Short mmCIF file of C-alpha atoms in Angstrom, two decimals:
data_model
loop_
_atom_site.label_atom_id
_atom_site.label_comp_id
_atom_site.label_asym_id
_atom_site.label_seq_id
_atom_site.Cartn_x
_atom_site.Cartn_y
_atom_site.Cartn_z
CA MET A 125 118.17 -35.75 16.05
CA ILE A 126 118.79 -37.36 12.19
CA ASN A 127 115.26 -37.78 11.78
CA LYS A 128 114.78 -33.80 12.36
CA LEU A 129 118.76 -33.12 10.07
CA ILE A 130 117.01 -34.76 7.56
CA GLN A 131 113.92 -33.07 7.55
CA SER A 132 115.82 -30.01 7.54
CA ALA A 133 117.94 -31.10 5.03
CA LEU A 134 114.79 -31.51 2.74
CA SER A 135 113.27 -28.76 3.19
CA SER A 136 115.47 -26.56 1.71
CA PHE A 137 114.75 -28.36 -1.74
CA ASP A 138 110.91 -28.02 -0.89
CA TYR A 139 110.45 -31.84 0.08
CA GLN A 140 109.70 -33.81 3.29
CA ILE A 141 109.24 -37.03 4.54
CA ARG A 142 106.57 -38.27 5.68
CA SER A 143 105.27 -41.45 7.08
CA THR A 144 102.48 -43.17 4.00
CA LYS A 145 99.98 -44.69 7.27
CA HIS A 146 99.22 -41.09 7.71
CA PHE A 147 95.75 -40.86 7.30
CA GLY A 148 94.59 -38.74 4.44
CA ASP A 149 97.28 -39.29 2.43
CA ASN A 150 97.30 -43.12 1.40
CA TYR A 151 94.19 -44.52 -0.11
CA TRP A 152 94.41 -48.45 0.34
CA ASN A 153 96.28 -47.57 4.10
CA ASP A 154 92.91 -45.54 5.00
CA LEU A 155 90.26 -48.23 3.50
CA ALA A 156 91.95 -50.84 4.89
CA LEU A 157 91.48 -49.21 8.63
CA LEU A 158 87.80 -47.73 7.28
CA MET A 159 86.94 -51.63 7.00
CA ARG A 160 88.43 -52.38 10.15
CA ARG A 161 85.68 -50.62 12.03
CA GLN A 162 82.72 -52.23 9.63
CA PRO A 163 80.72 -54.90 11.76
CA SER A 164 80.53 -57.80 9.44
CA GLU A 165 83.31 -60.51 9.84
CA LYS A 166 82.87 -61.79 6.28
CA SER A 167 84.34 -59.00 4.22
CA ILE A 168 81.63 -58.75 0.88
CA ILE A 169 83.60 -55.73 -1.60
CA MET A 170 81.93 -54.74 -4.78
CA ASP A 171 84.16 -53.58 -7.61
CA VAL A 172 81.74 -52.05 -9.94
CA GLY A 173 83.66 -51.12 -13.52
CA ALA A 174 86.32 -53.23 -13.16
CA HIS A 175 88.23 -52.69 -16.20
CA HIS A 176 90.78 -55.50 -16.11
CA GLY A 177 91.09 -56.36 -12.59
CA GLU A 178 93.15 -53.23 -11.21
CA THR A 179 90.91 -52.93 -8.02
CA LEU A 180 90.43 -56.17 -8.10
CA ILE A 181 94.74 -57.25 -7.55
CA ALA A 182 94.90 -54.04 -4.70
CA CYS A 183 91.19 -55.95 -2.95
CA ARG A 184 92.76 -59.09 -2.91
CA LYS A 185 95.52 -57.66 -1.46
CA SER A 186 94.55 -55.40 1.49
CA PHE A 187 91.33 -57.51 2.51
CA PRO A 188 92.29 -61.22 1.02
CA ASP A 189 89.28 -62.91 3.02
CA ALA A 190 86.85 -60.81 1.42
CA MET A 191 84.61 -61.85 -1.58
CA ILE A 192 84.73 -59.13 -4.02
CA HIS A 193 81.78 -59.46 -7.12
CA CYS A 194 82.99 -57.63 -10.12
CA PHE A 195 81.51 -56.18 -12.23
CA GLU A 196 82.16 -55.28 -16.37
CA PRO A 197 80.31 -54.75 -19.27
CA ASP A 198 82.97 -54.23 -22.17
CA PRO A 199 83.99 -58.35 -23.74
CA GLU A 200 87.20 -57.22 -24.19
CA SER A 201 88.00 -56.10 -21.00
CA GLN A 202 86.31 -58.97 -19.69
CA GLU A 203 88.66 -61.37 -21.19
CA ILE A 204 91.38 -59.51 -19.56
CA LEU A 205 89.63 -59.58 -15.75
CA LYS A 206 88.78 -63.20 -16.05
CA ASN A 207 92.44 -63.59 -17.05
CA CYS A 208 93.61 -61.50 -13.90
CA ALA A 209 90.97 -63.42 -11.58
CA SER A 210 92.20 -67.37 -12.88
CA ASN A 211 94.36 -68.05 -10.08
CA LEU A 212 92.17 -66.32 -6.88
CA GLU A 213 89.32 -67.30 -4.41
CA LYS A 214 86.61 -65.89 -3.61
CA VAL A 215 85.66 -63.91 -6.65
CA LYS A 216 82.32 -63.50 -8.88
CA ILE A 217 82.61 -61.97 -12.55
CA HIS A 218 79.49 -60.23 -13.55
CA GLU A 219 78.95 -59.55 -17.36
CA LEU A 220 76.94 -56.42 -16.90
CA ALA A 221 77.06 -52.76 -16.17
CA LEU A 222 75.47 -51.43 -12.92
CA GLY A 223 72.81 -48.98 -13.59
CA SER A 224 69.57 -46.55 -11.67
CA ALA A 225 67.40 -49.48 -14.03
CA ALA A 226 67.46 -52.81 -15.39
CA ALA A 227 67.72 -52.22 -19.17
CA GLN A 228 69.58 -52.43 -22.57
CA ALA A 229 71.16 -49.90 -23.31
CA GLU A 230 74.53 -48.24 -25.64
CA PHE A 231 78.03 -48.86 -24.40
CA HIS A 232 80.47 -46.18 -25.81
CA ARG A 233 83.63 -48.17 -26.65
CA ASN A 234 87.00 -45.39 -26.49
CA SER A 235 89.91 -45.21 -27.88
CA ALA A 236 91.48 -46.00 -24.29
CA SER A 237 89.49 -48.81 -22.46
CA MET A 238 89.77 -47.03 -19.02
CA THR A 239 87.48 -44.24 -20.86
CA ASN A 240 84.37 -46.98 -21.42
CA SER A 241 81.12 -45.49 -20.44
CA LEU A 242 77.35 -45.77 -21.08
CA LEU A 243 77.26 -42.35 -21.81
CA PRO A 244 78.83 -40.51 -25.34
CA THR A 245 81.72 -38.18 -24.90
CA SER A 246 81.39 -34.87 -24.90
CA ALA A 247 82.61 -32.25 -26.88
CA GLU A 248 84.17 -30.82 -24.41
CA SER A 249 86.38 -33.45 -23.84
CA LEU A 250 87.19 -34.26 -27.53
CA GLU A 251 88.93 -30.55 -27.09
CA SER A 252 90.62 -31.21 -23.78
CA ASP A 253 94.06 -33.15 -22.88
CA TYR A 254 92.07 -36.43 -22.63
CA ALA A 255 91.06 -36.24 -26.59
CA ASP A 256 93.19 -39.30 -27.92
CA TYR A 257 91.91 -41.00 -24.70
CA THR A 258 88.03 -40.98 -24.71
CA LYS A 259 87.45 -40.62 -28.34
CA THR A 260 84.58 -43.16 -29.39
CA GLN A 261 86.00 -45.99 -32.04
CA GLU A 262 82.27 -48.46 -31.83
CA VAL A 263 79.08 -48.82 -29.96
CA ILE A 264 77.83 -51.83 -28.76
CA GLN A 265 74.50 -52.89 -26.55
CA VAL A 266 75.16 -54.31 -23.04
CA SER A 267 73.06 -55.54 -20.09
CA VAL A 268 72.25 -53.47 -16.96
CA GLU A 269 70.78 -54.20 -14.15
CA THR A 270 71.50 -52.45 -10.35
CA LEU A 271 72.50 -52.98 -7.29
CA ASP A 272 69.74 -53.58 -5.34
CA GLU A 273 68.96 -56.65 -7.94
CA ILE A 274 71.98 -58.44 -7.29
CA CYS A 275 71.91 -57.87 -4.22
CA ALA A 276 68.50 -59.74 -3.70
CA ARG A 277 69.57 -62.65 -6.30
CA GLU A 278 72.97 -62.95 -4.31
CA ASN A 279 71.24 -63.25 -0.79
CA ILE A 280 73.44 -60.54 0.29
CA GLY A 281 72.54 -58.91 2.89
CA TRP A 282 75.79 -55.93 3.40
CA ILE A 283 78.31 -54.45 1.61
CA ASP A 284 81.39 -53.41 3.59
CA LEU A 285 83.04 -51.41 0.30
CA LEU A 286 81.15 -50.57 -2.28
CA LYS A 287 83.85 -49.37 -5.20
CA THR A 288 82.41 -47.49 -8.57
CA ASP A 289 84.66 -45.49 -11.08
CA CYS A 290 82.08 -45.46 -14.12
CA GLN A 291 82.94 -43.07 -16.42
CA GLY A 292 80.31 -40.47 -15.44
CA TYR A 293 77.57 -43.11 -14.75
CA ASP A 294 78.78 -43.64 -10.63
CA LEU A 295 75.84 -41.47 -9.28
CA MET A 296 73.33 -43.79 -11.44
CA VAL A 297 74.70 -46.86 -10.02
CA LEU A 298 73.93 -45.46 -6.79
CA GLN A 299 70.49 -44.88 -7.70
CA GLY A 300 70.27 -48.54 -8.65
CA GLY A 301 71.14 -49.25 -5.04
CA GLU A 302 68.97 -46.75 -3.17
CA LYS A 303 67.40 -49.90 -1.02
CA MET A 304 71.16 -51.09 -0.12
CA ILE A 305 72.36 -47.35 1.12
CA SER A 306 69.04 -46.26 1.78
CA SER A 307 68.92 -48.56 4.93
CA HIS A 308 72.86 -47.88 5.60
CA GLN A 309 73.48 -51.95 4.29
CA VAL A 310 76.71 -50.34 2.64
CA GLY A 311 79.72 -49.80 4.99
CA LEU A 312 82.27 -47.79 2.30
CA ILE A 313 81.47 -46.32 -0.78
CA THR A 314 84.25 -45.10 -2.71
CA CYS A 315 83.37 -43.40 -6.22
CA GLU A 316 85.54 -41.83 -9.18
CA VAL A 317 84.73 -37.85 -9.19
CA ILE A 318 84.64 -36.62 -12.93
CA PHE A 319 85.16 -32.02 -12.26
CA ASP A 320 85.17 -31.61 -15.89
CA GLN A 321 82.30 -32.21 -18.42
CA GLU A 322 83.98 -35.60 -19.82
CA TYR A 323 80.39 -37.49 -20.84
CA ASP A 324 77.05 -35.98 -21.77
CA GLY A 325 74.87 -36.75 -19.09
CA GLN A 326 77.06 -37.24 -16.28
CA GLY A 327 76.50 -37.32 -12.59
CA ARG A 328 77.84 -33.96 -11.31
CA PHE A 329 79.83 -34.18 -8.03
CA HIS A 330 77.47 -32.00 -5.98
CA GLU A 331 74.27 -34.06 -7.07
CA LEU A 332 76.22 -37.33 -5.82
CA LEU A 333 77.47 -35.61 -2.67
CA ARG A 334 73.71 -34.59 -2.08
CA TYR A 335 72.49 -37.59 -2.66
CA LEU A 336 74.32 -39.60 -0.25
CA ASP A 337 74.49 -36.85 2.40
CA SER A 338 70.45 -37.63 2.08
CA PHE A 339 71.00 -40.68 3.54
CA GLY A 340 73.60 -39.57 6.28
CA TYR A 341 76.97 -40.85 4.41
CA ARG A 342 79.63 -38.57 4.88
CA LEU A 343 82.28 -37.84 2.50
CA ILE A 344 85.75 -38.94 4.73
CA GLY A 345 88.47 -37.52 1.85
CA PHE A 346 89.23 -36.81 -1.47
CA TYR A 347 92.43 -39.12 -3.09
CA ASN A 348 94.76 -39.65 -6.83
CA MET A 349 93.52 -36.14 -7.48
CA SER A 350 94.87 -35.70 -10.90
CA ARG A 351 95.29 -32.04 -12.47
CA ASN A 352 95.18 -30.76 -15.98
CA ARG A 353 97.88 -28.56 -17.65
CA ASP A 354 96.18 -25.25 -15.70
CA HIS A 355 96.55 -27.23 -12.85
CA VAL A 356 92.54 -27.70 -12.16
CA CYS A 357 91.10 -30.71 -10.89
CA THR A 358 89.97 -32.97 -13.58
CA TYR A 359 89.12 -36.12 -11.36
CA CYS A 360 89.75 -38.25 -8.08
CA ASP A 361 88.12 -40.64 -5.63
CA ALA A 362 86.31 -40.33 -3.21
CA ILE A 363 85.54 -42.05 -0.19
CA PHE A 364 82.18 -42.31 2.13
CA GLU A 365 81.30 -43.76 5.07
CA ARG A 366 77.64 -44.61 6.19
CA PRO A 367 76.53 -42.71 9.55
CA ILE A 368 78.76 -43.93 12.65
CA GLY A 369 76.21 -45.97 14.45
CA ALA A 370 73.82 -46.60 12.74
CA ASN A 371 72.37 -50.19 11.91
CA PRO A 372 71.76 -51.82 9.33
CA SER A 373 67.66 -52.08 8.99
#
């Protein structure tokens, strides 16, 4: 009765009370639920585009026993990431980028480190609401490897969660893990999705969706949606899951 009265009072101000455990509302709660239906006993998480350790900290809180591999090519961000991980167990930092093929590549260091990318900032982005963040300050050379190469070297045959936040390069990261993904050896994939043209050559959402769909991965939902001043969706996080009942091959 009291709850109904509170809900009624809030609704007059266009507010509502809703449980944060309602599926679809909370990114980390949903990932935790989805992780519980993955088959492995010892969780392995790949944090690609680890930046300053934001996802690392959240993963360690939600999945305290998981082994977490962090990938970060930017030297300044690496130092912050190392400091973040210094008191954490079961963390390995890889000072490199992931992509569709092993190479040495140009890495664009931008005004805001969170927008650093292997791709150049687009002219459209430099005229957008995010222009102050995406302007390139320096271009350096970094090492790029593939997810499949890393898994072979580290003797990893199963990944519970593959997270990518690579500023337009997410599709290329997935393509570099095609052996693992096509054989359903990755349980969950969460990618940053950019809807506007922020980088030249970036993977578009429909391309990413088509790629994962070709291997049977299903879109679970969109989270952490950002909009511009015109209320147009600009980017978000998308969660995908391998086919239920699929056996890693």
